[in-house]
Amino acid sequence: LILAIWQITVNREVYSRGQLPAPLAVLSAGQELQNIGILIPNVLASLQRVAIGWGIGALVAIAIGLLVGFSRTFEDYLAPTIQAFRAVPSLAWVPLFVLWLGIGETPKLLLIAVGAFFPVYTNVVAGVRQIDRKLVEVGRAYGLRGWSLTQEILFPAALPALFTGLRLGLAQAWLFLVAAELIAASRGLGFLLIDAQNTGRADIILLSIALLALIGKSTDWLLARGEHRFLRWADTFAGAK
């Protein structure tokens, strides 16, 4: 439906073809980039950055989220500061990271990790705090304490919220990718976007946006499949038909 509306809009010249190329023109731009050998390397560069940045951000968020969720002391010390940093726009970090870390890969990965951190952290804390207290009481009645209680009761009960946070964090990682690739990038989908803007290639701009949408959706689908596999035990409402 989107492609049909897109084609009709172009055919009726609502916008000029220079502003809104037809779908086939966008495909031709992709073929052009592939023929000169720069499409796949740019896609792989962005995939690698998102994978590493999201992985780092998610791991740190899970660790801190569990600490804050399980301990009111850690919550008192850490939560206000984390919530304050959460309100900082993504682009505000760019000049600071460049000043500290230069223009290599490290600031790009760090910015993506920052974007992935907050959704995962928020959902982990919420997941822990929403655990049914009766589950904890049953675990303690069976002699579970400390790590054993966390491993057997708390972590599995918080797992649905954790997967929600991971999926939201992955979406944020793709959003922060374009901002990250503004930092003197020479490859990546964000680089393609900026380069196409500078050269007036609307077809490559639309191609980059379409690739971001398709790859982002594909990675989210893979994570959703993992969620379904790990949460097969959950007897939850699947939606009405």
GROMACS .gro file of C-alpha atoms in nm:
model
  241
    1LEU     CA    1   0.000   0.000   0.000
    2ILE     CA    2   0.283   0.237   0.086
    3LEU     CA    3   0.458   0.163  -0.243
    4ALA     CA    4   0.133   0.216  -0.438
    5ILE     CA    5   0.067   0.554  -0.272
    6TRP     CA    6   0.429   0.647  -0.329
    7GLN     CA    7   0.406   0.564  -0.701
    8ILE     CA    8   0.074   0.747  -0.744
    9THR     CA    9   0.217   1.054  -0.571
   10VAL     CA   10   0.510   1.055  -0.814
   11ASN     CA   11   0.290   0.993  -1.120
   12ARG     CA   12   0.060   1.282  -1.030
   13GLU     CA   13   0.364   1.505  -0.972
   14VAL     CA   14   0.262   1.608  -0.622
   15TYR     CA   15   0.636   1.641  -0.579
   16SER     CA   16   0.897   1.665  -0.849
   17ARG     CA   17   1.093   1.348  -0.927
   18GLY     CA   18   1.401   1.526  -0.798
   19GLN     CA   19   1.236   1.556  -0.457
   20LEU     CA   20   1.052   1.222  -0.453
   21PRO     CA   21   1.190   0.964  -0.698
   22ALA     CA   22   0.971   0.668  -0.793
   23PRO     CA   23   1.023   0.332  -0.617
   24LEU     CA   24   1.197   0.186  -0.923
   25ALA     CA   25   1.437   0.482  -0.927
   26VAL     CA   26   1.526   0.406  -0.564
   27LEU     CA   27   1.590   0.041  -0.655
   28SER     CA   28   1.807   0.159  -0.944
   29ALA     CA   29   2.008   0.373  -0.701
   30GLY     CA   30   2.064   0.066  -0.487
   31GLN     CA   31   2.181  -0.129  -0.791
   32GLU     CA   32   2.411   0.158  -0.884
   33LEU     CA   33   2.572   0.158  -0.540
   34GLN     CA   34   2.602  -0.219  -0.548
   35ASN     CA   35   2.772  -0.211  -0.888
   36ILE     CA   36   3.043   0.021  -0.761
   37GLY     CA   37   3.085  -0.192  -0.447
   38ILE     CA   38   2.980   0.048  -0.171
   39LEU     CA   39   2.626  -0.065  -0.074
   40ILE     CA   40   2.701  -0.385   0.120
   41PRO     CA   41   3.010  -0.243   0.303
   42ASN     CA   42   2.804   0.053   0.424
   43VAL     CA   43   2.521  -0.173   0.542
   44LEU     CA   44   2.764  -0.403   0.722
   45ALA     CA   45   2.938  -0.108   0.888
   46SER     CA   46   2.609   0.014   1.033
   47LEU     CA   47   2.507  -0.337   1.142
   48GLN     CA   48   2.838  -0.382   1.321
   49ARG     CA   49   2.810  -0.049   1.501
   50VAL     CA   50   2.455  -0.118   1.615
   51ALA     CA   51   2.539  -0.471   1.730
   52ILE     CA   52   2.839  -0.362   1.937
   53GLY     CA   53   2.683  -0.042   2.073
   54TRP     CA   54   2.355  -0.212   2.161
   55GLY     CA   55   2.536  -0.505   2.323
   56ILE     CA   56   2.748  -0.279   2.543
   57GLY     CA   57   2.458  -0.053   2.637
   58ALA     CA   58   2.228  -0.347   2.714
   59LEU     CA   59   2.482  -0.530   2.932
   60VAL     CA   60   2.558  -0.221   3.139
   61ALA     CA   61   2.187  -0.140   3.167
   62ILE     CA   62   2.100  -0.491   3.286
   63ALA     CA   63   2.372  -0.481   3.553
   64ILE     CA   64   2.278  -0.136   3.685
   65GLY     CA   65   1.905  -0.202   3.645
   66LEU     CA   66   1.926  -0.516   3.859
   67LEU     CA   67   2.121  -0.328   4.126
   68VAL     CA   68   1.870  -0.042   4.135
   69GLY     CA   69   1.573  -0.276   4.116
   70PHE     CA   70   1.690  -0.501   4.400
   71SER     CA   71   1.836  -0.237   4.631
   72ARG     CA   72   1.673   0.084   4.751
   73THR     CA   73   2.017   0.206   4.856
   74PHE     CA   74   2.146   0.185   4.498
   75GLU     CA   75   1.821   0.342   4.379
   76ASP     CA   76   1.870   0.641   4.609
   77TYR     CA   77   2.226   0.694   4.487
   78LEU     CA   78   2.198   0.612   4.116
   79ALA     CA   79   1.841   0.657   3.992
   80PRO     CA   80   1.816   1.041   4.011
   81THR     CA   81   2.140   1.091   3.819
   82ILE     CA   82   2.049   0.833   3.554
   83GLN     CA   83   1.708   0.992   3.503
   84ALA     CA   84   1.874   1.331   3.462
   85PHE     CA   85   2.113   1.197   3.196
   86ARG     CA   86   1.817   1.033   3.023
   87ALA     CA   87   1.675   1.379   2.946
   88VAL     CA   88   1.987   1.487   2.754
   89PRO     CA   89   1.926   1.486   2.374
   90SER     CA   90   2.143   1.247   2.175
   91LEU     CA   91   2.315   1.513   1.966
   92ALA     CA   92   2.422   1.695   2.283
   93TRP     CA   93   2.667   1.412   2.356
   94VAL     CA   94   2.836   1.432   2.015
   95PRO     CA   95   3.075   1.729   2.076
   96LEU     CA   96   3.174   1.594   2.418
   97PHE     CA   97   3.250   1.246   2.287
   98VAL     CA   98   3.450   1.392   1.998
   99LEU     CA   99   3.647   1.609   2.243
  100TRP     CA  100   3.720   1.313   2.470
  101LEU     CA  101   3.762   1.029   2.222
  102GLY     CA  102   3.840   1.184   1.883
  103ILE     CA  103   3.661   1.093   1.561
  104GLY     CA  104   3.726   0.719   1.542
  105GLU     CA  105   3.487   0.432   1.606
  106THR     CA  106   3.483   0.466   1.986
  107PRO     CA  107   3.260   0.778   2.013
  108LYS     CA  108   3.018   0.631   1.759
  109LEU     CA  109   2.984   0.307   1.955
  110LEU     CA  110   2.954   0.494   2.282
  111LEU     CA  111   2.674   0.714   2.150
  112ILE     CA  112   2.479   0.409   2.029
  113ALA     CA  113   2.538   0.241   2.365
  114VAL     CA  114   2.396   0.548   2.542
  115GLY     CA  115   2.086   0.530   2.324
  116ALA     CA  116   2.036   0.159   2.398
  117PHE     CA  117   2.106   0.194   2.771
  118PHE     CA  118   1.803   0.388   2.893
  119PRO     CA  119   1.514   0.175   2.758
  120VAL     CA  120   1.679  -0.145   2.883
  121TYR     CA  121   1.758   0.006   3.223
  122THR     CA  122   1.407   0.147   3.270
  123ASN     CA  123   1.237  -0.180   3.180
  124VAL     CA  124   1.469  -0.392   3.396
  125VAL     CA  125   1.400  -0.176   3.701
  126ALA     CA  126   1.027  -0.176   3.631
  127GLY     CA  127   1.029  -0.552   3.574
  128VAL     CA  128   1.201  -0.620   3.906
  129ARG     CA  129   0.976  -0.382   4.099
  130GLN     CA  130   0.660  -0.536   3.949
  131ILE     CA  131   0.742  -0.892   4.057
  132ASP     CA  132   0.461  -1.041   4.262
  133ARG     CA  133   0.569  -1.033   4.625
  134LYS     CA  134   0.406  -1.373   4.680
  135LEU     CA  135   0.663  -1.529   4.444
  136VAL     CA  136   0.943  -1.395   4.661
  137GLU     CA  137   0.775  -1.523   4.976
  138VAL     CA  138   0.734  -1.869   4.822
  139GLY     CA  139   1.100  -1.871   4.721
  140ARG     CA  140   1.212  -1.778   5.071
  141ALA     CA  141   0.981  -2.042   5.216
  142TYR     CA  142   1.175  -2.297   5.010
  143GLY     CA  143   1.503  -2.169   5.147
  144LEU     CA  144   1.611  -1.951   4.855
  145ARG     CA  145   1.827  -1.653   4.946
  146GLY     CA  146   2.055  -1.410   4.764
  147TRP     CA  147   2.178  -1.534   4.427
  148SER     CA  148   1.965  -1.849   4.435
  149LEU     CA  149   1.651  -1.639   4.488
  150THR     CA  150   1.755  -1.408   4.204
  151GLN     CA  151   1.835  -1.696   3.969
  152GLU     CA  152   1.524  -1.904   4.039
  153ILE     CA  153   1.256  -1.642   4.105
  154LEU     CA  154   1.347  -1.279   4.044
  155PHE     CA  155   1.531  -1.295   3.710
  156PRO     CA  156   1.277  -1.525   3.534
  157ALA     CA  157   0.990  -1.310   3.661
  158ALA     CA  158   1.159  -0.996   3.526
  159LEU     CA  159   1.249  -1.159   3.193
  160PRO     CA  160   0.942  -1.035   2.998
  161ALA     CA  161   1.019  -0.675   3.094
  162LEU     CA  162   1.384  -0.732   3.009
  163PHE     CA  163   1.303  -0.848   2.656
  164THR     CA  164   1.074  -0.549   2.609
  165GLY     CA  165   1.362  -0.326   2.713
  166LEU     CA  166   1.603  -0.505   2.480
  167ARG     CA  167   1.370  -0.453   2.184
  168LEU     CA  168   1.316  -0.087   2.268
  169GLY     CA  169   1.690  -0.046   2.321
  170LEU     CA  170   1.757  -0.200   1.980
  171ALA     CA  171   1.516   0.046   1.818
  172GLN     CA  172   1.691   0.332   1.998
  173ALA     CA  173   2.029   0.200   1.883
  174TRP     CA  174   1.916   0.231   1.520
  175LEU     CA  175   1.786   0.582   1.592
  176PHE     CA  176   2.117   0.685   1.750
  177LEU     CA  177   2.312   0.527   1.463
  178VAL     CA  178   2.247   0.817   1.227
  179ALA     CA  179   2.354   1.068   1.492
  180ALA     CA  180   2.664   0.858   1.560
  181GLU     CA  181   2.756   0.848   1.193
  182LEU     CA  182   2.755   1.225   1.184
  183ILE     CA  183   3.087   1.202   1.370
  184ALA     CA  184   3.321   1.210   1.068
  185ALA     CA  185   3.202   0.874   0.936
  186SER     CA  186   3.331   0.751   0.602
  187ARG     CA  187   3.093   0.456   0.576
  188GLY     CA  188   2.754   0.344   0.704
  189LEU     CA  189   2.392   0.420   0.621
  190GLY     CA  190   2.409   0.749   0.808
  191PHE     CA  191   2.708   0.845   0.596
  192LEU     CA  192   2.511   0.756   0.281
  193LEU     CA  193   2.226   0.980   0.401
  194ILE     CA  194   2.449   1.281   0.462
  195ASP     CA  195   2.651   1.228   0.144
  196ALA     CA  196   2.331   1.199  -0.062
  197GLN     CA  197   2.196   1.518   0.095
  198ASN     CA  198   2.515   1.703   0.001
  199THR     CA  199   2.498   1.577  -0.357
  200GLY     CA  200   2.121   1.622  -0.397
  201ARG     CA  201   2.052   1.249  -0.450
  202ALA     CA  202   1.698   1.204  -0.316
  203ASP     CA  203   1.693   0.848  -0.449
  204ILE     CA  204   1.988   0.748  -0.229
  205ILE     CA  205   1.834   0.929   0.071
  206LEU     CA  206   1.513   0.726   0.029
  207LEU     CA  207   1.715   0.409  -0.026
  208SER     CA  208   1.903   0.466   0.301
  209ILE     CA  209   1.579   0.530   0.489
  210ALA     CA  210   1.422   0.216   0.342
  211LEU     CA  211   1.727   0.008   0.436
  212LEU     CA  212   1.721   0.144   0.791
  213ALA     CA  213   1.354   0.049   0.818
  214LEU     CA  214   1.397  -0.299   0.671
  215ILE     CA  215   1.710  -0.391   0.864
  216GLY     CA  216   1.573  -0.244   1.186
  217LYS     CA  217   1.255  -0.446   1.147
  218SER     CA  218   1.453  -0.762   1.066
  219THR     CA  219   1.671  -0.732   1.377
  220ASP     CA  220   1.364  -0.666   1.591
  221TRP     CA  221   1.199  -0.979   1.444
  222LEU     CA  222   1.504  -1.188   1.532
  223LEU     CA  223   1.496  -1.057   1.889
  224ALA     CA  224   1.121  -1.123   1.908
  225ARG     CA  225   1.184  -1.484   1.803
  226GLY     CA  226   1.438  -1.517   2.081
  227GLU     CA  227   1.190  -1.369   2.326
  228HIS     CA  228   0.926  -1.622   2.218
  229ARG     CA  229   1.172  -1.907   2.265
  230PHE     CA  230   1.286  -1.800   2.612
  231LEU     CA  231   0.935  -1.718   2.733
  232ARG     CA  232   0.755  -2.030   2.612
  233TRP     CA  233   0.657  -2.096   2.973
  234ALA     CA  234   0.469  -1.765   3.004
  235ASP     CA  235   0.091  -1.806   2.988
  236THR     CA  236   0.012  -1.458   2.860
  237PHE     CA  237  -0.264  -1.298   2.654
  238ALA     CA  238  -0.171  -1.318   2.285
  239GLY     CA  239  -0.435  -1.077   2.155
  240ALA     CA  240  -0.786  -1.130   2.026
  241LYS     CA  241  -0.878  -1.206   1.664
   0.00000   0.00000   0.00000
